Amino acid sequence: MKRIVDVAVSTDPIDNFQNIVDYAKEMQGHAEFLHCDIMNENFVGKNTYDYNVVKTINSSSAIMLDCHLMVNEPANDVSKYINAGANIVTLHYEAFKDKNQLAEVLKYIKKCNVLAGISLNPATPFKEIRAFAYSADIVLVMGVEPGASGQTTDEEMYKKVAEIHRFKEDNNLNFKIEFDGGVNEKNAQKLRDLGVDILVSGSYVYNSKDRLKAIKILKGIE
């Protein structure tokens, strides 16, 4: 049976705040999420925007907001993104020196009735975050090094997705597997078949002549 998945369109290729708002409006009703790539140069070598822009996007559109915090020690900022309207807040495992604090922040996000995500970089083995997967709503697999749109997927990450999917099935867990990095029409079916539930797309959808068709291709309905 053909798997239909959700699509989160990323803001990463867009460098103008008004264009992000316009893109959010265009994508609402077509993509399930706007994937807000939040970077502040202390985790990756790029600076994007913060919760103030997320609040503007939320007040200007109806699309659900998938906030991916690529920042070190983000604990103090999480409540700001929740108050700004985030539907998902995803934290990087590598961004916390104190892993107990990571566990507490994930609990806090869930307590606020927001989906709690944990992300791992390509170099981080799944076994390192396995304990957190039990309490997470989303496990976000980075298919590329975070920080730049338009990269090609590291093919070793397909094995990681398969491992996470087996773990999920074996333990009867309900978290969603999300994949971010190099997603396009060439690998979308493979990722769906491996068990990915949410495909993040930056350049592929944004640069497509027919964005709505590109979303349907990723979902698996065209």
PDB file of C-alpha atoms in Angstrom:
ATOM      1  CA  MET A   1       0.000   0.000   0.000  1.00  0.00           C
ATOM      2  CA  LYS A   2       1.286   3.421  -0.975  1.00  0.00           C
ATOM      3  CA  ARG A   3       2.249   5.596   2.013  1.00  0.00           C
ATOM      4  CA  ILE A   4       1.095   9.204   2.037  1.00  0.00           C
ATOM      5  CA  VAL A   5       3.237  11.424   4.272  1.00  0.00           C
ATOM      6  CA  ASP A   6       3.180  14.993   5.539  1.00  0.00           C
ATOM      7  CA  VAL A   7       5.354  17.748   4.084  1.00  0.00           C
ATOM      8  CA  ALA A   8       7.032  20.579   5.990  1.00  0.00           C
ATOM      9  CA  VAL A   9       8.274  23.309   3.658  1.00  0.00           C
ATOM     10  CA  SER A  10      11.380  25.007   4.987  1.00  0.00           C
ATOM     11  CA  THR A  11      12.022  28.721   5.272  1.00  0.00           C
ATOM     12  CA  ASP A  12      15.778  28.185   4.851  1.00  0.00           C
ATOM     13  CA  PRO A  13      16.074  29.237   1.177  1.00  0.00           C
ATOM     14  CA  ILE A  14      14.317  32.567   1.946  1.00  0.00           C
ATOM     15  CA  ASP A  15      16.299  35.530   3.248  1.00  0.00           C
ATOM     16  CA  ASN A  16      13.546  38.150   3.370  1.00  0.00           C
ATOM     17  CA  PHE A  17      11.096  38.124   6.283  1.00  0.00           C
ATOM     18  CA  GLN A  18       8.148  39.398   4.238  1.00  0.00           C
ATOM     19  CA  ASN A  19       8.798  36.699   1.648  1.00  0.00           C
ATOM     20  CA  ILE A  20       8.644  34.095   4.446  1.00  0.00           C
ATOM     21  CA  VAL A  21       5.196  35.374   5.438  1.00  0.00           C
ATOM     22  CA  ASP A  22       4.055  35.326   1.805  1.00  0.00           C
ATOM     23  CA  TYR A  23       5.400  31.784   1.393  1.00  0.00           C
ATOM     24  CA  ALA A  24       3.553  30.658   4.527  1.00  0.00           C
ATOM     25  CA  LYS A  25       0.296  32.004   3.097  1.00  0.00           C
ATOM     26  CA  GLU A  26       0.960  30.315  -0.250  1.00  0.00           C
ATOM     27  CA  MET A  27       1.714  26.958   1.371  1.00  0.00           C
ATOM     28  CA  GLN A  28      -1.196  26.862   3.838  1.00  0.00           C
ATOM     29  CA  GLY A  29      -3.699  24.206   2.827  1.00  0.00           C
ATOM     30  CA  HIS A  30      -1.052  22.405   0.746  1.00  0.00           C
ATOM     31  CA  ALA A  31       1.907  21.631   3.035  1.00  0.00           C
ATOM     32  CA  GLU A  32       1.112  20.470   6.556  1.00  0.00           C
ATOM     33  CA  PHE A  33       3.840  22.545   8.188  1.00  0.00           C
ATOM     34  CA  LEU A  34       6.094  25.510   7.649  1.00  0.00           C
ATOM     35  CA  HIS A  35       9.504  24.316   8.883  1.00  0.00           C
ATOM     36  CA  CYS A  36      11.002  27.344  10.622  1.00  0.00           C
ATOM     37  CA  ASP A  37      14.782  26.960  10.591  1.00  0.00           C
ATOM     38  CA  ILE A  38      15.995  28.980  13.567  1.00  0.00           C
ATOM     39  CA  MET A  39      19.760  29.594  13.597  1.00  0.00           C
ATOM     40  CA  ASN A  40      21.795  32.101  15.600  1.00  0.00           C
ATOM     41  CA  GLU A  41      25.417  31.356  14.631  1.00  0.00           C
ATOM     42  CA  ASN A  42      26.377  29.553  17.828  1.00  0.00           C
ATOM     43  CA  PHE A  43      25.322  26.090  16.605  1.00  0.00           C
ATOM     44  CA  VAL A  44      25.732  26.575  12.855  1.00  0.00           C
ATOM     45  CA  GLY A  45      27.542  29.308  10.954  1.00  0.00           C
ATOM     46  CA  LYS A  46      24.417  31.152   9.923  1.00  0.00           C
ATOM     47  CA  ASN A  47      21.923  33.538  11.457  1.00  0.00           C
ATOM     48  CA  THR A  48      18.260  33.537  10.412  1.00  0.00           C
ATOM     49  CA  TYR A  49      15.470  34.863  12.655  1.00  0.00           C
ATOM     50  CA  ASP A  50      13.895  34.391  16.069  1.00  0.00           C
ATOM     51  CA  TYR A  51      10.545  34.013  17.832  1.00  0.00           C
ATOM     52  CA  ASN A  52       9.462  37.539  16.864  1.00  0.00           C
ATOM     53  CA  VAL A  53       9.300  36.525  13.204  1.00  0.00           C
ATOM     54  CA  VAL A  54       7.600  33.240  14.157  1.00  0.00           C
ATOM     55  CA  LYS A  55       4.945  35.296  15.949  1.00  0.00           C
ATOM     56  CA  THR A  56       4.427  37.412  12.815  1.00  0.00           C
ATOM     57  CA  ILE A  57       4.131  34.303  10.619  1.00  0.00           C
ATOM     58  CA  ASN A  58       1.619  32.805  13.045  1.00  0.00           C
ATOM     59  CA  SER A  59      -0.544  35.932  13.111  1.00  0.00           C
ATOM     60  CA  SER A  60      -0.443  36.241   9.309  1.00  0.00           C
ATOM     61  CA  SER A  61      -1.143  32.656   8.190  1.00  0.00           C
ATOM     62  CA  ALA A  62      -3.002  29.479   9.144  1.00  0.00           C
ATOM     63  CA  ILE A  63      -0.207  26.979   8.477  1.00  0.00           C
ATOM     64  CA  MET A  64       1.124  24.939  11.418  1.00  0.00           C
ATOM     65  CA  LEU A  65       4.620  25.928  12.516  1.00  0.00           C
ATOM     66  CA  ASP A  66       7.402  23.366  12.909  1.00  0.00           C
ATOM     67  CA  CYS A  67      10.141  25.268  14.766  1.00  0.00           C
ATOM     68  CA  HIS A  68      13.568  23.639  14.452  1.00  0.00           C
ATOM     69  CA  LEU A  69      15.951  25.306  16.909  1.00  0.00           C
ATOM     70  CA  MET A  70      19.510  25.023  15.636  1.00  0.00           C
ATOM     71  CA  VAL A  71      20.949  26.908  18.589  1.00  0.00           C
ATOM     72  CA  ASN A  72      23.116  25.915  21.549  1.00  0.00           C
ATOM     73  CA  GLU A  73      21.515  25.683  24.995  1.00  0.00           C
ATOM     74  CA  PRO A  74      18.035  26.721  23.770  1.00  0.00           C
ATOM     75  CA  ALA A  75      16.226  26.013  27.061  1.00  0.00           C
ATOM     76  CA  ASN A  76      15.601  29.682  27.872  1.00  0.00           C
ATOM     77  CA  ASP A  77      14.089  30.365  24.440  1.00  0.00           C
ATOM     78  CA  VAL A  78      11.665  27.460  24.186  1.00  0.00           C
ATOM     79  CA  SER A  79       8.782  29.212  25.969  1.00  0.00           C
ATOM     80  CA  LYS A  80       9.168  32.198  23.622  1.00  0.00           C
ATOM     81  CA  TYR A  81       8.622  29.995  20.568  1.00  0.00           C
ATOM     82  CA  ILE A  82       5.670  28.279  22.212  1.00  0.00           C
ATOM     83  CA  ASN A  83       4.105  31.654  23.006  1.00  0.00           C
ATOM     84  CA  ALA A  84       4.825  32.772  19.436  1.00  0.00           C
ATOM     85  CA  GLY A  85       2.616  29.962  18.123  1.00  0.00           C
ATOM     86  CA  ALA A  86       4.860  26.972  17.465  1.00  0.00           C
ATOM     87  CA  ASN A  87       3.021  23.669  16.962  1.00  0.00           C
ATOM     88  CA  ILE A  88       6.262  21.658  17.052  1.00  0.00           C
ATOM     89  CA  VAL A  89       9.468  22.653  18.853  1.00  0.00           C
ATOM     90  CA  THR A  90      12.463  20.512  17.936  1.00  0.00           C
ATOM     91  CA  LEU A  91      15.738  20.625  19.856  1.00  0.00           C
ATOM     92  CA  HIS A  92      19.130  19.282  18.842  1.00  0.00           C
ATOM     93  CA  TYR A  93      20.600  16.577  21.040  1.00  0.00           C
ATOM     94  CA  GLU A  94      24.056  18.044  20.360  1.00  0.00           C
ATOM     95  CA  ALA A  95      22.979  21.504  21.575  1.00  0.00           C
ATOM     96  CA  PHE A  96      22.780  20.452  25.250  1.00  0.00           C
ATOM     97  CA  LYS A  97      25.812  19.823  27.425  1.00  0.00           C
ATOM     98  CA  ASP A  98      23.474  18.715  30.214  1.00  0.00           C
ATOM     99  CA  LYS A  99      21.328  15.899  28.800  1.00  0.00           C
ATOM    100  CA  ASN A 100      19.151  15.935  31.931  1.00  0.00           C
ATOM    101  CA  GLN A 101      18.186  19.478  30.998  1.00  0.00           C
ATOM    102  CA  LEU A 102      17.261  18.252  27.502  1.00  0.00           C
ATOM    103  CA  ALA A 103      14.915  15.688  29.078  1.00  0.00           C
ATOM    104  CA  GLU A 104      13.306  18.387  31.235  1.00  0.00           C
ATOM    105  CA  VAL A 105      12.807  20.748  28.299  1.00  0.00           C
ATOM    106  CA  LEU A 106      11.157  18.004  26.228  1.00  0.00           C
ATOM    107  CA  LYS A 107       8.756  17.385  29.140  1.00  0.00           C
ATOM    108  CA  TYR A 108       8.043  21.109  29.376  1.00  0.00           C
ATOM    109  CA  ILE A 109       7.192  21.358  25.673  1.00  0.00           C
ATOM    110  CA  LYS A 110       4.741  18.462  25.944  1.00  0.00           C
ATOM    111  CA  LYS A 111       3.204  19.976  29.092  1.00  0.00           C
ATOM    112  CA  CYS A 112       2.432  23.072  26.992  1.00  0.00           C
ATOM    113  CA  ASN A 113       0.478  20.888  24.529  1.00  0.00           C
ATOM    114  CA  VAL A 114       3.078  21.420  21.820  1.00  0.00           C
ATOM    115  CA  LEU A 115       4.751  18.533  19.996  1.00  0.00           C
ATOM    116  CA  ALA A 116       8.277  17.908  21.293  1.00  0.00           C
ATOM    117  CA  GLY A 117      10.963  16.980  18.797  1.00  0.00           C
ATOM    118  CA  ILE A 118      14.541  15.828  19.132  1.00  0.00           C
ATOM    119  CA  SER A 119      16.989  16.097  16.249  1.00  0.00           C
ATOM    120  CA  LEU A 120      20.309  14.398  15.602  1.00  0.00           C
ATOM    121  CA  ASN A 121      23.073  15.441  13.236  1.00  0.00           C
ATOM    122  CA  PRO A 122      24.496  12.997  10.661  1.00  0.00           C
ATOM    123  CA  ALA A 123      27.494  12.155  12.882  1.00  0.00           C
ATOM    124  CA  THR A 124      25.349  11.341  15.930  1.00  0.00           C
ATOM    125  CA  PRO A 125      24.390   7.638  16.178  1.00  0.00           C
ATOM    126  CA  PHE A 126      20.761   6.943  17.010  1.00  0.00           C
ATOM    127  CA  LYS A 127      21.806   4.943  20.079  1.00  0.00           C
ATOM    128  CA  GLU A 128      22.850   8.215  21.742  1.00  0.00           C
ATOM    129  CA  ILE A 129      19.320   9.633  21.648  1.00  0.00           C
ATOM    130  CA  ARG A 130      17.405   6.368  22.020  1.00  0.00           C
ATOM    131  CA  ALA A 131      16.344   7.093  25.602  1.00  0.00           C
ATOM    132  CA  PHE A 132      14.820  10.424  24.554  1.00  0.00           C
ATOM    133  CA  ALA A 133      12.810   8.834  21.746  1.00  0.00           C
ATOM    134  CA  TYR A 134      10.481   7.278  24.325  1.00  0.00           C
ATOM    135  CA  SER A 135       9.223  10.721  25.350  1.00  0.00           C
ATOM    136  CA  ALA A 136       9.519  12.564  22.033  1.00  0.00           C
ATOM    137  CA  ASP A 137       6.684  13.217  19.590  1.00  0.00           C
ATOM    138  CA  ILE A 138       9.093  13.770  16.697  1.00  0.00           C
ATOM    139  CA  VAL A 139      12.531  12.336  15.891  1.00  0.00           C
ATOM    140  CA  LEU A 140      14.125  14.559  13.259  1.00  0.00           C
ATOM    141  CA  VAL A 141      16.928  12.943  11.254  1.00  0.00           C
ATOM    142  CA  MET A 142      19.303  15.398   9.598  1.00  0.00           C
ATOM    143  CA  GLY A 143      20.248  14.070   6.180  1.00  0.00           C
ATOM    144  CA  VAL A 144      22.887  16.795   5.783  1.00  0.00           C
ATOM    145  CA  GLU A 145      24.972  18.961   8.080  1.00  0.00           C
ATOM    146  CA  PRO A 146      22.632  21.668   9.416  1.00  0.00           C
ATOM    147  CA  GLY A 147      23.052  25.236   8.277  1.00  0.00           C
ATOM    148  CA  ALA A 148      22.805  25.318   4.479  1.00  0.00           C
ATOM    149  CA  SER A 149      19.970  24.667   2.054  1.00  0.00           C
ATOM    150  CA  GLY A 150      20.459  22.731  -1.194  1.00  0.00           C
ATOM    151  CA  GLN A 151      22.842  20.009   0.037  1.00  0.00           C
ATOM    152  CA  THR A 152      22.763  16.397  -1.162  1.00  0.00           C
ATOM    153  CA  THR A 153      21.511  13.753   1.261  1.00  0.00           C
ATOM    154  CA  ASP A 154      24.168  11.657   2.994  1.00  0.00           C
ATOM    155  CA  GLU A 155      23.143   8.157   1.885  1.00  0.00           C
ATOM    156  CA  GLU A 156      24.285   6.658   5.198  1.00  0.00           C
ATOM    157  CA  MET A 157      21.284   8.417   6.742  1.00  0.00           C
ATOM    158  CA  TYR A 158      18.922   5.981   5.019  1.00  0.00           C
ATOM    159  CA  LYS A 159      20.327   3.270   7.294  1.00  0.00           C
ATOM    160  CA  LYS A 160      19.736   5.504  10.299  1.00  0.00           C
ATOM    161  CA  VAL A 161      16.096   6.038   9.298  1.00  0.00           C
ATOM    162  CA  ALA A 162      15.621   2.277   8.915  1.00  0.00           C
ATOM    163  CA  GLU A 163      17.169   1.719  12.370  1.00  0.00           C
ATOM    164  CA  ILE A 164      14.883   4.304  13.972  1.00  0.00           C
ATOM    165  CA  HIS A 165      11.821   2.841  12.269  1.00  0.00           C
ATOM    166  CA  ARG A 166      12.684  -0.663  13.534  1.00  0.00           C
ATOM    167  CA  PHE A 167      13.155   0.709  17.053  1.00  0.00           C
ATOM    168  CA  LYS A 168       9.803   2.481  16.849  1.00  0.00           C
ATOM    169  CA  GLU A 169       8.006  -0.649  15.672  1.00  0.00           C
ATOM    170  CA  ASP A 170       9.762  -3.000  18.100  1.00  0.00           C
ATOM    171  CA  ASN A 171       8.848  -0.795  21.067  1.00  0.00           C
ATOM    172  CA  ASN A 172       5.350   0.104  19.884  1.00  0.00           C
ATOM    173  CA  LEU A 173       6.105   3.839  20.010  1.00  0.00           C
ATOM    174  CA  ASN A 174       4.100   6.583  18.325  1.00  0.00           C
ATOM    175  CA  PHE A 175       6.674   9.274  17.545  1.00  0.00           C
ATOM    176  CA  LYS A 176       6.817  10.619  13.995  1.00  0.00           C
ATOM    177  CA  ILE A 177      10.033  10.261  11.998  1.00  0.00           C
ATOM    178  CA  GLU A 178      10.925  13.498  10.237  1.00  0.00           C
ATOM    179  CA  PHE A 179      13.715  13.838   7.658  1.00  0.00           C
ATOM    180  CA  ASP A 180      15.456  17.076   6.694  1.00  0.00           C
ATOM    181  CA  GLY A 181      18.178  17.518   4.094  1.00  0.00           C
ATOM    182  CA  GLY A 182      18.355  16.940   0.355  1.00  0.00           C
ATOM    183  CA  VAL A 183      14.737  15.784   0.034  1.00  0.00           C
ATOM    184  CA  ASN A 184      13.510  15.819  -3.563  1.00  0.00           C
ATOM    185  CA  GLU A 185      11.583  13.806  -6.153  1.00  0.00           C
ATOM    186  CA  LYS A 186      14.461  11.331  -6.498  1.00  0.00           C
ATOM    187  CA  ASN A 187      14.578  10.125  -2.888  1.00  0.00           C
ATOM    188  CA  ALA A 188      11.099  10.896  -1.528  1.00  0.00           C
ATOM    189  CA  GLN A 189       9.671   7.452  -2.250  1.00  0.00           C
ATOM    190  CA  LYS A 190      12.686   5.745  -0.685  1.00  0.00           C
ATOM    191  CA  LEU A 191      12.271   7.812   2.464  1.00  0.00           C
ATOM    192  CA  ARG A 192       8.548   7.091   2.605  1.00  0.00           C
ATOM    193  CA  ASP A 193       9.211   3.374   2.176  1.00  0.00           C
ATOM    194  CA  LEU A 194      11.763   3.473   5.011  1.00  0.00           C
ATOM    195  CA  GLY A 195       9.125   4.818   7.378  1.00  0.00           C
ATOM    196  CA  VAL A 196       9.537   8.603   7.308  1.00  0.00           C
ATOM    197  CA  ASP A 197       6.311  10.387   8.313  1.00  0.00           C
ATOM    198  CA  ILE A 198       7.257  14.021   7.633  1.00  0.00           C
ATOM    199  CA  LEU A 199       9.479  15.159   4.769  1.00  0.00           C
ATOM    200  CA  VAL A 200      11.127  18.565   5.100  1.00  0.00           C
ATOM    201  CA  SER A 201      11.818  20.358   1.838  1.00  0.00           C
ATOM    202  CA  GLY A 202      13.645  23.625   1.337  1.00  0.00           C
ATOM    203  CA  SER A 203      15.100  24.217  -2.099  1.00  0.00           C
ATOM    204  CA  TYR A 204      13.172  21.484  -3.948  1.00  0.00           C
ATOM    205  CA  VAL A 205       9.712  22.938  -3.305  1.00  0.00           C
ATOM    206  CA  TYR A 206      10.729  26.601  -3.102  1.00  0.00           C
ATOM    207  CA  ASN A 207      12.576  26.555  -6.435  1.00  0.00           C
ATOM    208  CA  SER A 208       9.993  24.433  -8.273  1.00  0.00           C
ATOM    209  CA  LYS A 209       8.037  26.055 -11.108  1.00  0.00           C
ATOM    210  CA  ASP A 210       4.946  24.274  -9.776  1.00  0.00           C
ATOM    211  CA  ARG A 211       5.293  24.214  -5.985  1.00  0.00           C
ATOM    212  CA  LEU A 212       1.966  22.522  -5.339  1.00  0.00           C
ATOM    213  CA  LYS A 213       2.833  19.690  -7.706  1.00  0.00           C
ATOM    214  CA  ALA A 214       6.218  19.335  -5.994  1.00  0.00           C
ATOM    215  CA  ILE A 215       4.459  18.930  -2.642  1.00  0.00           C
ATOM    216  CA  LYS A 216       2.172  16.234  -4.074  1.00  0.00           C
ATOM    217  CA  ILE A 217       5.205  14.368  -5.413  1.00  0.00           C
ATOM    218  CA  LEU A 218       6.837  14.407  -1.988  1.00  0.00           C
ATOM    219  CA  LYS A 219       3.637  13.301  -0.275  1.00  0.00           C
ATOM    220  CA  GLY A 220       3.297  10.367  -2.658  1.00  0.00           C
ATOM    221  CA  ILE A 221      -0.002  11.337  -4.231  1.00  0.00           C
ATOM    222  CA  GLU A 222       1.365  12.192  -7.673  1.00  0.00           C
TER     223      GLU A 222
END
